[in-house]
């Protein structure tokens, strides 16, 4: 019998719980990494919109394998106990003057990953506009503070200007594309923009 959306959600949520991750979103990054090899041991990583912390923990454990550094930032606290030794966490708005200057100080980065999402209002045009705004700010940060040959992952809600952002990414990266990991909920309108090998 075909699995329902709810079965699929339960599968990833249960798997995350069993493997010690605070959110099922970890499997989106796992798929992105498997297809694009964006992070390697020793890298310096910036994780924007990191809470509750599954991308951060997965990056520490499985991608940099305890070697390298992760700067994680979110409006909310990480739900990781303990916070891994490679991680520096800043709580606040990643694009405020104060937090941004801390992120810049710790850079430049080999890879920037952003799963940042606005608090959704249920109004598609407001939600996508807010997501577009976050995605643009992450791209601007990457333009200035990602190393040459660096990689970028940005979440954006479909309809939120992703074609325009992708067009800009194609001028900055050797390759830029969109992907929707299988671990995304089927009713979610999020996609990810991937930039590989910054020129
Ligand atoms: C889907 S969650 C991220 C999940 C995370 N990748 C994980 O695996 O645990 C999106 C996050 O983006 C954060 N966020 C949204 N706008 C932000 C901003 N301006 N600065 C920092 N974090 C932000 C939210 O607080 C939220 O925790």
PDB file of C-alpha atoms and ligand atoms in Angstrom:
ATOM      1  CA  UNK A   1       0.000   0.000   0.000  1.00  0.00           C
ATOM      2  CA  UNK A   2       1.311   3.488  -0.855  1.00  0.00           C
ATOM      3  CA  UNK A   3       2.528   5.490   2.127  1.00  0.00           C
ATOM      4  CA  UNK A   4       0.510   8.545   3.076  1.00  0.00           C
ATOM      5  CA  UNK A   5       2.095  11.942   3.722  1.00  0.00           C
ATOM      6  CA  UNK A   6       1.540  11.434   7.452  1.00  0.00           C
ATOM      7  CA  UNK A   7       3.380   8.044   7.353  1.00  0.00           C
ATOM      8  CA  UNK A   8       6.310   9.751   5.638  1.00  0.00           C
ATOM      9  CA  UNK A   9       6.386  12.566   8.219  1.00  0.00           C
ATOM     10  CA  UNK A  10       6.318  10.023  11.003  1.00  0.00           C
ATOM     11  CA  UNK A  11       9.154   8.080   9.398  1.00  0.00           C
ATOM     12  CA  UNK A  12      11.565  11.054   9.309  1.00  0.00           C
ATOM     13  CA  UNK A  13      10.493  12.375  12.710  1.00  0.00           C
ATOM     14  CA  UNK A  14      10.976   8.968  14.341  1.00  0.00           C
ATOM     15  CA  UNK A  15      14.301   8.441  12.584  1.00  0.00           C
ATOM     16  CA  UNK A  16      15.545  11.867  13.812  1.00  0.00           C
ATOM     17  CA  UNK A  17      14.464  11.063  17.361  1.00  0.00           C
ATOM     18  CA  UNK A  18      16.182   7.656  17.242  1.00  0.00           C
ATOM     19  CA  UNK A  19      19.409   9.161  15.878  1.00  0.00           C
ATOM     20  CA  UNK A  20      19.458  11.973  18.467  1.00  0.00           C
ATOM     21  CA  UNK A  21      18.564  14.923  16.197  1.00  0.00           C
ATOM     22  CA  UNK A  22      16.164  17.610  17.420  1.00  0.00           C
ATOM     23  CA  UNK A  23      14.384  17.963  14.042  1.00  0.00           C
ATOM     24  CA  UNK A  24      13.535  15.878  10.969  1.00  0.00           C
ATOM     25  CA  UNK A  25      15.050  18.583   8.737  1.00  0.00           C
ATOM     26  CA  UNK A  26      18.442  16.884   9.175  1.00  0.00           C
ATOM     27  CA  UNK A  27      17.545  14.508   6.312  1.00  0.00           C
ATOM     28  CA  UNK A  28      17.188  17.422   3.862  1.00  0.00           C
ATOM     29  CA  UNK A  29      20.809  18.392   4.480  1.00  0.00           C
ATOM     30  CA  UNK A  30      21.844  14.735   4.276  1.00  0.00           C
ATOM     31  CA  UNK A  31      20.326  14.505   0.777  1.00  0.00           C
ATOM     32  CA  UNK A  32      21.831  17.833  -0.316  1.00  0.00           C
ATOM     33  CA  UNK A  33      25.268  16.718   0.887  1.00  0.00           C
ATOM     34  CA  UNK A  34      24.982  13.282  -0.778  1.00  0.00           C
ATOM     35  CA  UNK A  35      24.190  14.893  -4.129  1.00  0.00           C
ATOM     36  CA  UNK A  36      26.577  17.855  -3.987  1.00  0.00           C
ATOM     37  CA  UNK A  37      29.398  17.177  -1.503  1.00  0.00           C
ATOM     38  CA  UNK A  38      29.246  20.742  -0.163  1.00  0.00           C
ATOM     39  CA  UNK A  39      31.044  20.209   3.176  1.00  0.00           C
ATOM     40  CA  UNK A  40      34.217  18.327   4.096  1.00  0.00           C
ATOM     41  CA  UNK A  41      36.226  17.771   7.295  1.00  0.00           C
ATOM     42  CA  UNK A  42      38.206  20.856   8.331  1.00  0.00           C
ATOM     43  CA  UNK A  43      35.793  23.346   6.734  1.00  0.00           C
ATOM     44  CA  UNK A  44      34.514  26.532   8.361  1.00  0.00           C
ATOM     45  CA  UNK A  45      30.736  26.577   8.161  1.00  0.00           C
ATOM     46  CA  UNK A  46      28.074  29.215   8.783  1.00  0.00           C
ATOM     47  CA  UNK A  47      24.617  27.794   9.603  1.00  0.00           C
ATOM     48  CA  UNK A  48      21.930  30.512   9.367  1.00  0.00           C
ATOM     49  CA  UNK A  49      18.579  29.740  11.007  1.00  0.00           C
ATOM     50  CA  UNK A  50      20.181  26.870  12.917  1.00  0.00           C
ATOM     51  CA  UNK A  51      17.664  26.163  15.708  1.00  0.00           C
ATOM     52  CA  UNK A  52      16.756  23.702  17.069  1.00  0.00           C
ATOM     53  CA  UNK A  53      20.083  22.418  15.742  1.00  0.00           C
ATOM     54  CA  UNK A  54      19.806  19.280  13.645  1.00  0.00           C
ATOM     55  CA  UNK A  55      21.784  20.691  10.666  1.00  0.00           C
ATOM     56  CA  UNK A  56      24.439  21.954  13.090  1.00  0.00           C
ATOM     57  CA  UNK A  57      24.716  18.611  14.896  1.00  0.00           C
ATOM     58  CA  UNK A  58      24.764  16.619  11.642  1.00  0.00           C
ATOM     59  CA  UNK A  59      27.467  18.912  10.224  1.00  0.00           C
ATOM     60  CA  UNK A  60      29.568  18.467  13.372  1.00  0.00           C
ATOM     61  CA  UNK A  61      29.116  14.692  13.590  1.00  0.00           C
ATOM     62  CA  UNK A  62      28.998  13.494  10.006  1.00  0.00           C
ATOM     63  CA  UNK A  63      30.391  16.197   7.697  1.00  0.00           C
ATOM     64  CA  UNK A  64      33.267  18.003   9.357  1.00  0.00           C
ATOM     65  CA  UNK A  65      33.601  14.993  11.713  1.00  0.00           C
ATOM     66  CA  UNK A  66      34.662  17.139  14.664  1.00  0.00           C
ATOM     67  CA  UNK A  67      37.350  18.940  12.605  1.00  0.00           C
ATOM     68  CA  UNK A  68      36.723  22.519  11.536  1.00  0.00           C
ATOM     69  CA  UNK A  69      34.339  25.150  12.852  1.00  0.00           C
ATOM     70  CA  UNK A  70      30.625  25.886  12.755  1.00  0.00           C
ATOM     71  CA  UNK A  71      29.119  29.283  13.468  1.00  0.00           C
ATOM     72  CA  UNK A  72      25.405  28.800  14.111  1.00  0.00           C
ATOM     73  CA  UNK A  73      22.914  31.664  14.428  1.00  0.00           C
ATOM     74  CA  UNK A  74      19.200  31.791  15.185  1.00  0.00           C
ATOM     75  CA  UNK A  75      16.532  33.940  16.782  1.00  0.00           C
ATOM     76  CA  UNK A  76      15.828  30.957  19.058  1.00  0.00           C
ATOM     77  CA  UNK A  77      18.180  28.861  21.223  1.00  0.00           C
ATOM     78  CA  UNK A  78      19.701  25.594  20.031  1.00  0.00           C
ATOM     79  CA  UNK A  79      18.180  22.488  21.538  1.00  0.00           C
ATOM     80  CA  UNK A  80      21.519  20.667  21.755  1.00  0.00           C
ATOM     81  CA  UNK A  81      22.943  19.490  25.043  1.00  0.00           C
ATOM     82  CA  UNK A  82      25.866  19.770  25.042  1.00  0.00           C
ATOM     83  CA  UNK A  83      26.547  22.189  22.207  1.00  0.00           C
ATOM     84  CA  UNK A  84      29.309  20.436  20.190  1.00  0.00           C
ATOM     85  CA  UNK A  85      32.850  21.784  20.699  1.00  0.00           C
ATOM     86  CA  UNK A  86      33.213  22.934  17.075  1.00  0.00           C
ATOM     87  CA  UNK A  87      30.144  25.201  17.406  1.00  0.00           C
ATOM     88  CA  UNK A  88      29.956  28.913  18.260  1.00  0.00           C
ATOM     89  CA  UNK A  89      26.317  29.946  18.663  1.00  0.00           C
ATOM     90  CA  UNK A  90      24.887  33.444  18.440  1.00  0.00           C
ATOM     91  CA  UNK A  91      21.263  34.056  19.382  1.00  0.00           C
ATOM     92  CA  UNK A  92      19.608  36.922  17.533  1.00  0.00           C
ATOM     93  CA  UNK A  93      18.688  38.211  14.101  1.00  0.00           C
ATOM     94  CA  UNK A  94      21.455  37.112  11.705  1.00  0.00           C
ATOM     95  CA  UNK A  95      21.023  40.341   9.744  1.00  0.00           C
ATOM     96  CA  UNK A  96      21.007  42.812  12.641  1.00  0.00           C
ATOM     97  CA  UNK A  97      24.068  45.054  12.758  1.00  0.00           C
ATOM     98  CA  UNK A  98      25.324  43.491  16.000  1.00  0.00           C
ATOM     99  CA  UNK A  99      25.012  39.801  15.045  1.00  0.00           C
ATOM    100  CA  UNK A 100      26.068  40.321  11.438  1.00  0.00           C
ATOM    101  CA  UNK A 101      29.338  41.893  12.567  1.00  0.00           C
ATOM    102  CA  UNK A 102      30.045  38.807  14.736  1.00  0.00           C
ATOM    103  CA  UNK A 103      29.368  36.514  11.762  1.00  0.00           C
ATOM    104  CA  UNK A 104      31.664  38.578   9.569  1.00  0.00           C
ATOM    105  CA  UNK A 105      34.411  38.515  12.216  1.00  0.00           C
ATOM    106  CA  UNK A 106      34.355  34.674  12.245  1.00  0.00           C
ATOM    107  CA  UNK A 107      34.461  34.396   8.444  1.00  0.00           C
ATOM    108  CA  UNK A 108      35.190  33.941   5.638  1.00  0.00           C
ATOM    109  CA  UNK A 109      33.465  30.567   5.347  1.00  0.00           C
ATOM    110  CA  UNK A 110      33.977  27.500   3.156  1.00  0.00           C
ATOM    111  CA  UNK A 111      30.231  26.812   3.081  1.00  0.00           C
ATOM    112  CA  UNK A 112      27.161  28.751   4.170  1.00  0.00           C
ATOM    113  CA  UNK A 113      23.975  26.768   4.796  1.00  0.00           C
ATOM    114  CA  UNK A 114      20.660  28.485   5.462  1.00  0.00           C
ATOM    115  CA  UNK A 115      17.458  26.712   6.437  1.00  0.00           C
ATOM    116  CA  UNK A 116      16.169  30.052   7.768  1.00  0.00           C
ATOM    117  CA  UNK A 117      12.421  30.489   7.431  1.00  0.00           C
ATOM    118  CA  UNK A 118      10.064  33.226   8.546  1.00  0.00           C
ATOM    119  CA  UNK A 119       7.320  32.539  11.049  1.00  0.00           C
ATOM    120  CA  UNK A 120       4.499  31.647   8.645  1.00  0.00           C
ATOM    121  CA  UNK A 121       1.250  33.629   8.761  1.00  0.00           C
ATOM    122  CA  UNK A 122      -0.751  31.292   6.512  1.00  0.00           C
ATOM    123  CA  UNK A 123      -0.886  34.058   3.909  1.00  0.00           C
ATOM    124  CA  UNK A 124       1.116  32.683   0.992  1.00  0.00           C
ATOM    125  CA  UNK A 125       2.125  36.016  -0.517  1.00  0.00           C
ATOM    126  CA  UNK A 126       3.290  37.454   2.840  1.00  0.00           C
ATOM    127  CA  UNK A 127       5.143  34.232   3.719  1.00  0.00           C
ATOM    128  CA  UNK A 128       6.911  33.992   0.353  1.00  0.00           C
ATOM    129  CA  UNK A 129       7.881  37.683   0.431  1.00  0.00           C
ATOM    130  CA  UNK A 130       9.456  37.216   3.876  1.00  0.00           C
ATOM    131  CA  UNK A 131      11.252  34.074   2.727  1.00  0.00           C
ATOM    132  CA  UNK A 132      12.565  35.927  -0.340  1.00  0.00           C
ATOM    133  CA  UNK A 133      13.858  38.700   1.893  1.00  0.00           C
ATOM    134  CA  UNK A 134      15.755  36.198   4.085  1.00  0.00           C
ATOM    135  CA  UNK A 135      17.162  34.421   1.009  1.00  0.00           C
ATOM    136  CA  UNK A 136      18.385  37.713  -0.478  1.00  0.00           C
ATOM    137  CA  UNK A 137      20.128  38.636   2.757  1.00  0.00           C
ATOM    138  CA  UNK A 138      21.847  35.234   2.929  1.00  0.00           C
ATOM    139  CA  UNK A 139      23.002  35.613  -0.681  1.00  0.00           C
ATOM    140  CA  UNK A 140      24.367  39.072   0.071  1.00  0.00           C
ATOM    141  CA  UNK A 141      26.253  37.703   3.093  1.00  0.00           C
ATOM    142  CA  UNK A 142      27.672  34.894   0.927  1.00  0.00           C
ATOM    143  CA  UNK A 143      28.723  37.295  -1.806  1.00  0.00           C
ATOM    144  CA  UNK A 144      30.963  39.062   0.708  1.00  0.00           C
ATOM    145  CA  UNK A 145      31.931  36.384   3.224  1.00  0.00           C
ATOM    146  CA  UNK A 146      32.098  33.053   1.407  1.00  0.00           C
ATOM    147  CA  UNK A 147      35.569  31.978   0.275  1.00  0.00           C
ATOM    148  CA  UNK A 148      36.468  31.472  -3.365  1.00  0.00           C
ATOM    149  CA  UNK A 149      35.402  27.889  -4.350  1.00  0.00           C
ATOM    150  CA  UNK A 150      32.906  27.981  -1.462  1.00  0.00           C
ATOM    151  CA  UNK A 151      29.382  26.515  -1.549  1.00  0.00           C
ATOM    152  CA  UNK A 152      25.990  27.876  -0.550  1.00  0.00           C
ATOM    153  CA  UNK A 153      22.600  26.391   0.352  1.00  0.00           C
ATOM    154  CA  UNK A 154      19.576  28.683   0.787  1.00  0.00           C
ATOM    155  CA  UNK A 155      16.013  27.702   1.621  1.00  0.00           C
ATOM    156  CA  UNK A 156      13.293  29.718  -0.089  1.00  0.00           C
ATOM    157  CA  UNK A 157       9.521  29.326  -0.391  1.00  0.00           C
ATOM    158  CA  UNK A 158       8.466  28.705  -3.991  1.00  0.00           C
ATOM    159  CA  UNK A 159       6.986  31.794  -5.548  1.00  0.00           C
ATOM    160  CA  UNK A 160       9.391  33.891  -3.461  1.00  0.00           C
ATOM    161  CA  UNK A 161      11.492  35.202  -6.309  1.00  0.00           C
ATOM    162  CA  UNK A 162      13.653  32.101  -6.564  1.00  0.00           C
ATOM    163  CA  UNK A 163      14.264  32.507 -10.299  1.00  0.00           C
ATOM    164  CA  UNK A 164      15.732  35.978  -9.812  1.00  0.00           C
ATOM    165  CA  UNK A 165      17.944  34.803  -6.932  1.00  0.00           C
ATOM    166  CA  UNK A 166      19.063  31.772  -8.966  1.00  0.00           C
ATOM    167  CA  UNK A 167      19.954  34.093 -11.835  1.00  0.00           C
ATOM    168  CA  UNK A 168      22.142  36.143  -9.498  1.00  0.00           C
ATOM    169  CA  UNK A 169      23.711  32.953  -8.108  1.00  0.00           C
ATOM    170  CA  UNK A 170      24.673  31.873 -11.636  1.00  0.00           C
ATOM    171  CA  UNK A 171      26.857  34.963 -11.912  1.00  0.00           C
ATOM    172  CA  UNK A 172      28.567  34.251  -8.582  1.00  0.00           C
ATOM    173  CA  UNK A 173      28.966  30.436  -8.697  1.00  0.00           C
ATOM    174  CA  UNK A 174      30.281  28.037 -11.357  1.00  0.00           C
ATOM    175  CA  UNK A 175      27.028  26.083 -10.934  1.00  0.00           C
ATOM    176  CA  UNK A 176      23.684  27.048  -9.383  1.00  0.00           C
ATOM    177  CA  UNK A 177      20.483  25.007  -9.246  1.00  0.00           C
ATOM    178  CA  UNK A 178      17.324  24.278  -7.256  1.00  0.00           C
ATOM    179  CA  UNK A 179      16.504  21.076  -5.424  1.00  0.00           C
ATOM    180  CA  UNK A 180      13.617  19.729  -3.364  1.00  0.00           C
ATOM    181  CA  UNK A 181      14.849  16.931  -1.094  1.00  0.00           C
ATOM    182  CA  UNK A 182      12.558  13.903  -0.650  1.00  0.00           C
ATOM    183  CA  UNK A 183      12.564  14.616   3.111  1.00  0.00           C
ATOM    184  CA  UNK A 184      10.593  17.867   2.542  1.00  0.00           C
ATOM    185  CA  UNK A 185       6.975  17.389   3.498  1.00  0.00           C
ATOM    186  CA  UNK A 186       4.990  16.886   0.294  1.00  0.00           C
ATOM    187  CA  UNK A 187       2.673  19.807   1.110  1.00  0.00           C
ATOM    188  CA  UNK A 188       5.595  22.150   1.846  1.00  0.00           C
ATOM    189  CA  UNK A 189       6.357  24.836  -0.700  1.00  0.00           C
ATOM    190  CA  UNK A 190      10.011  25.146   0.333  1.00  0.00           C
ATOM    191  CA  UNK A 191      12.857  24.455  -2.069  1.00  0.00           C
ATOM    192  CA  UNK A 192      16.616  24.886  -1.760  1.00  0.00           C
ATOM    193  CA  UNK A 193      18.935  26.917  -3.966  1.00  0.00           C
ATOM    194  CA  UNK A 194      22.423  25.444  -4.263  1.00  0.00           C
ATOM    195  CA  UNK A 195      25.480  27.409  -5.388  1.00  0.00           C
ATOM    196  CA  UNK A 196      28.653  25.404  -6.042  1.00  0.00           C
ATOM    197  CA  UNK A 197      32.227  26.626  -6.429  1.00  0.00           C
ATOM    198  CA  UNK A 198      32.155  30.400  -5.895  1.00  0.00           C
ATOM    199  CA  UNK A 199      34.072  32.138  -8.654  1.00  0.00           C
TER     200      UNK A 199
HETATM  201  C1  LIG B   1      13.199  25.388   9.786  1.00  0.00           C
HETATM  202  S1  LIG B   1      13.984  26.166  11.133  1.00  0.00           S
HETATM  203  C2  LIG B   1      15.648  25.604  10.965  1.00  0.00           C
HETATM  204  C3  LIG B   1      15.847  24.168  11.342  1.00  0.00           C
HETATM  205  C4  LIG B   1      17.327  23.800  11.493  1.00  0.00           C
HETATM  206  N1  LIG B   1      18.010  23.805  10.204  1.00  0.00           N
HETATM  207  C5  LIG B   1      17.510  22.434  12.094  1.00  0.00           C
HETATM  208  O1  LIG B   1      17.845  21.513  11.352  1.00  0.00           O
HETATM  209  O2  LIG B   1      17.312  22.278  13.309  1.00  0.00           O
HETATM  210  C6  LIG B   1      14.082  27.829  10.596  1.00  0.00           C
HETATM  211  C7  LIG B   1      14.768  28.762  11.590  1.00  0.00           C
HETATM  212  O3  LIG B   1      15.064  30.006  10.971  1.00  0.00           O
HETATM  213  C8  LIG B   1      15.167  30.953  12.039  1.00  0.00           C
HETATM  214  N2  LIG B   1      15.208  32.328  11.547  1.00  0.00           N
HETATM  215  C9  LIG B   1      14.283  32.983  10.811  1.00  0.00           C
HETATM  216  N3  LIG B   1      14.674  34.261  10.573  1.00  0.00           N
HETATM  217  C10 LIG B   1      15.895  34.415  11.166  1.00  0.00           C
HETATM  218  C11 LIG B   1      16.814  35.514  11.286  1.00  0.00           C
HETATM  219  N4  LIG B   1      16.542  36.697  10.759  1.00  0.00           N
HETATM  220  N5  LIG B   1      17.968  35.314  11.968  1.00  0.00           N
HETATM  221  C12 LIG B   1      18.221  34.107  12.541  1.00  0.00           C
HETATM  222  N6  LIG B   1      17.400  33.030  12.461  1.00  0.00           N
HETATM  223  C13 LIG B   1      16.247  33.179  11.783  1.00  0.00           C
HETATM  224  C14 LIG B   1      13.936  30.625  12.888  1.00  0.00           C
HETATM  225  O4  LIG B   1      14.057  31.146  14.181  1.00  0.00           O
HETATM  226  C15 LIG B   1      13.933  29.081  12.830  1.00  0.00           C
HETATM  227  O5  LIG B   1      14.520  28.527  13.984  1.00  0.00           O
END
